[in-house]
Amino acid sequence: MKFNPAPMSRRRALGVAVNVVAALPVIALFSREAYAANNAALRKALQYQDTPKGDAKCANCVQFVPGAAATDKGKCKAIPNDDEISPNGWCAVFAAKPK
Ligand code: SF4
């Protein structure tokens, strides 16, 4: 069986383009949620929590990549594609910065 679609009219192509552009915010929202699910799995595997464990916290960990300000959320080299790591967080692979 051979698929031979009819050529798309200019008006139809414009309509498809408008619909695609209109759907972009929805696509971005779902992409972000899927991304967050991945983060959640990694966080769970590493037992991440948003609170410190004693003196151990992300801000004092070699894996932490700080945000714009010291109190802003940052990133973690051990949890790729995650930019919601709290400077006051902690996880099982905490490694203290050298003093
Ligand atoms: Fe925080 Fe763990 Fe990442 Fe260190 S490795 S910055 S403790 S999440």
Short mmCIF file of C-alpha atoms and ligand atoms in Angstrom, two decimals:
data_model
loop_
_atom_site.label_atom_id
_atom_site.label_comp_id
_atom_site.label_asym_id
_atom_site.label_seq_id
_atom_site.Cartn_x
_atom_site.Cartn_y
_atom_site.Cartn_z
CA MET A 1 0.00 0.00 0.00
CA LYS A 2 1.42 3.34 -1.04
CA PHE A 3 0.72 6.53 0.93
CA ASN A 4 0.38 9.52 -1.35
CA PRO A 5 -0.96 12.53 0.55
CA ALA A 6 -2.60 15.35 -1.34
CA PRO A 7 -0.56 18.55 -1.46
CA MET A 8 -1.44 20.91 1.38
CA SER A 9 -3.02 24.22 0.46
CA ARG A 10 -1.38 27.43 1.65
CA ARG A 11 -4.42 28.16 3.84
CA ARG A 12 -4.29 24.67 5.38
CA ALA A 13 -0.52 24.98 5.99
CA LEU A 14 -1.05 28.34 7.69
CA GLY A 15 -3.77 26.81 9.88
CA VAL A 16 -1.48 23.95 10.91
CA ALA A 17 1.33 26.41 11.70
CA VAL A 18 -0.99 28.56 13.85
CA ASN A 19 -2.14 25.48 15.77
CA VAL A 20 1.44 24.32 16.36
CA VAL A 21 2.46 27.74 17.68
CA ALA A 22 -0.65 27.86 19.89
CA ALA A 23 0.22 24.43 21.33
CA LEU A 24 3.83 25.30 22.22
CA PRO A 25 3.10 26.51 25.78
CA VAL A 26 1.16 23.31 26.48
CA ILE A 27 3.97 21.17 25.03
CA ALA A 28 6.51 23.09 27.14
CA LEU A 29 4.39 22.56 30.27
CA PHE A 30 4.18 18.79 29.72
CA SER A 31 7.88 18.60 28.87
CA ARG A 32 8.70 20.34 32.13
CA GLU A 33 6.50 17.94 34.08
CA ALA A 34 8.14 14.91 32.46
CA TYR A 35 11.51 16.45 33.25
CA ALA A 36 10.46 16.95 36.88
CA ALA A 37 9.42 13.30 37.08
CA ASN A 38 12.94 12.28 36.09
CA ASN A 39 14.33 14.58 38.73
CA ALA A 40 11.99 13.08 41.27
CA ALA A 41 13.29 9.59 40.51
CA LEU A 42 16.91 10.65 40.90
CA ARG A 43 16.15 12.63 44.02
CA LYS A 44 14.40 9.63 45.50
CA ALA A 45 17.28 7.32 44.59
CA LEU A 46 19.72 9.69 46.31
CA GLN A 47 17.32 10.31 49.23
CA TYR A 48 17.39 14.06 48.51
CA GLN A 49 15.64 16.30 51.02
CA ASP A 50 15.15 20.09 51.08
CA THR A 51 16.55 20.34 54.60
CA PRO A 52 20.11 19.87 55.87
CA LYS A 53 21.31 16.81 57.73
CA GLY A 54 23.20 18.23 60.67
CA ASP A 55 25.91 20.50 59.29
CA ALA A 56 25.79 18.76 55.91
CA LYS A 57 23.92 20.77 53.28
CA CYS A 58 24.12 21.32 49.54
CA ALA A 59 25.73 24.77 49.91
CA ASN A 60 28.71 23.00 51.54
CA CYS A 61 28.90 20.15 49.02
CA VAL A 62 31.42 19.92 46.17
CA GLN A 63 28.58 18.84 43.84
CA PHE A 64 26.51 22.00 44.35
CA VAL A 65 26.33 24.68 41.65
CA PRO A 66 24.83 27.76 43.31
CA GLY A 67 22.07 29.91 41.86
CA ALA A 68 22.39 33.67 41.24
CA ALA A 69 22.26 34.49 44.97
CA ALA A 70 23.42 32.41 47.93
CA THR A 71 19.82 31.71 48.95
CA ASP A 72 18.61 30.85 45.41
CA LYS A 73 18.09 27.30 44.32
CA GLY A 74 20.90 25.88 42.24
CA LYS A 75 22.01 22.72 40.47
CA CYS A 76 23.76 19.56 41.49
CA LYS A 77 26.35 17.69 39.44
CA ALA A 78 25.05 14.41 40.90
CA ILE A 79 21.46 15.15 39.80
CA PRO A 80 21.75 16.33 36.19
CA ASN A 81 19.01 18.42 34.57
CA ASP A 82 17.73 19.68 37.91
CA ASP A 83 17.86 23.37 38.76
CA GLU A 84 15.69 23.25 41.88
CA ILE A 85 18.30 22.08 44.38
CA SER A 86 18.04 23.96 47.66
CA PRO A 87 21.28 25.30 49.15
CA ASN A 88 19.88 23.93 52.42
CA GLY A 89 19.18 20.50 50.94
CA TRP A 90 21.03 17.26 51.44
CA CYS A 91 21.32 13.83 49.82
CA ALA A 92 23.07 10.51 50.42
CA VAL A 93 26.09 11.36 48.24
CA PHE A 94 26.93 14.59 50.06
CA ALA A 95 30.65 15.33 49.82
CA ALA A 96 31.93 18.23 51.93
CA LYS A 97 33.88 20.99 50.23
CA PRO A 98 37.50 21.07 51.37
CA LYS A 99 38.12 23.71 54.04
FE1 SF4 B 1 23.12 18.42 47.57
FE2 SF4 B 1 23.52 15.79 47.30
FE3 SF4 B 1 23.92 17.38 45.24
FE4 SF4 B 1 25.60 17.48 47.29
S1 SF4 B 1 25.31 15.74 45.94
S2 SF4 B 1 24.71 19.25 46.21
S3 SF4 B 1 24.21 17.09 49.02
S4 SF4 B 1 21.96 17.02 46.28
#
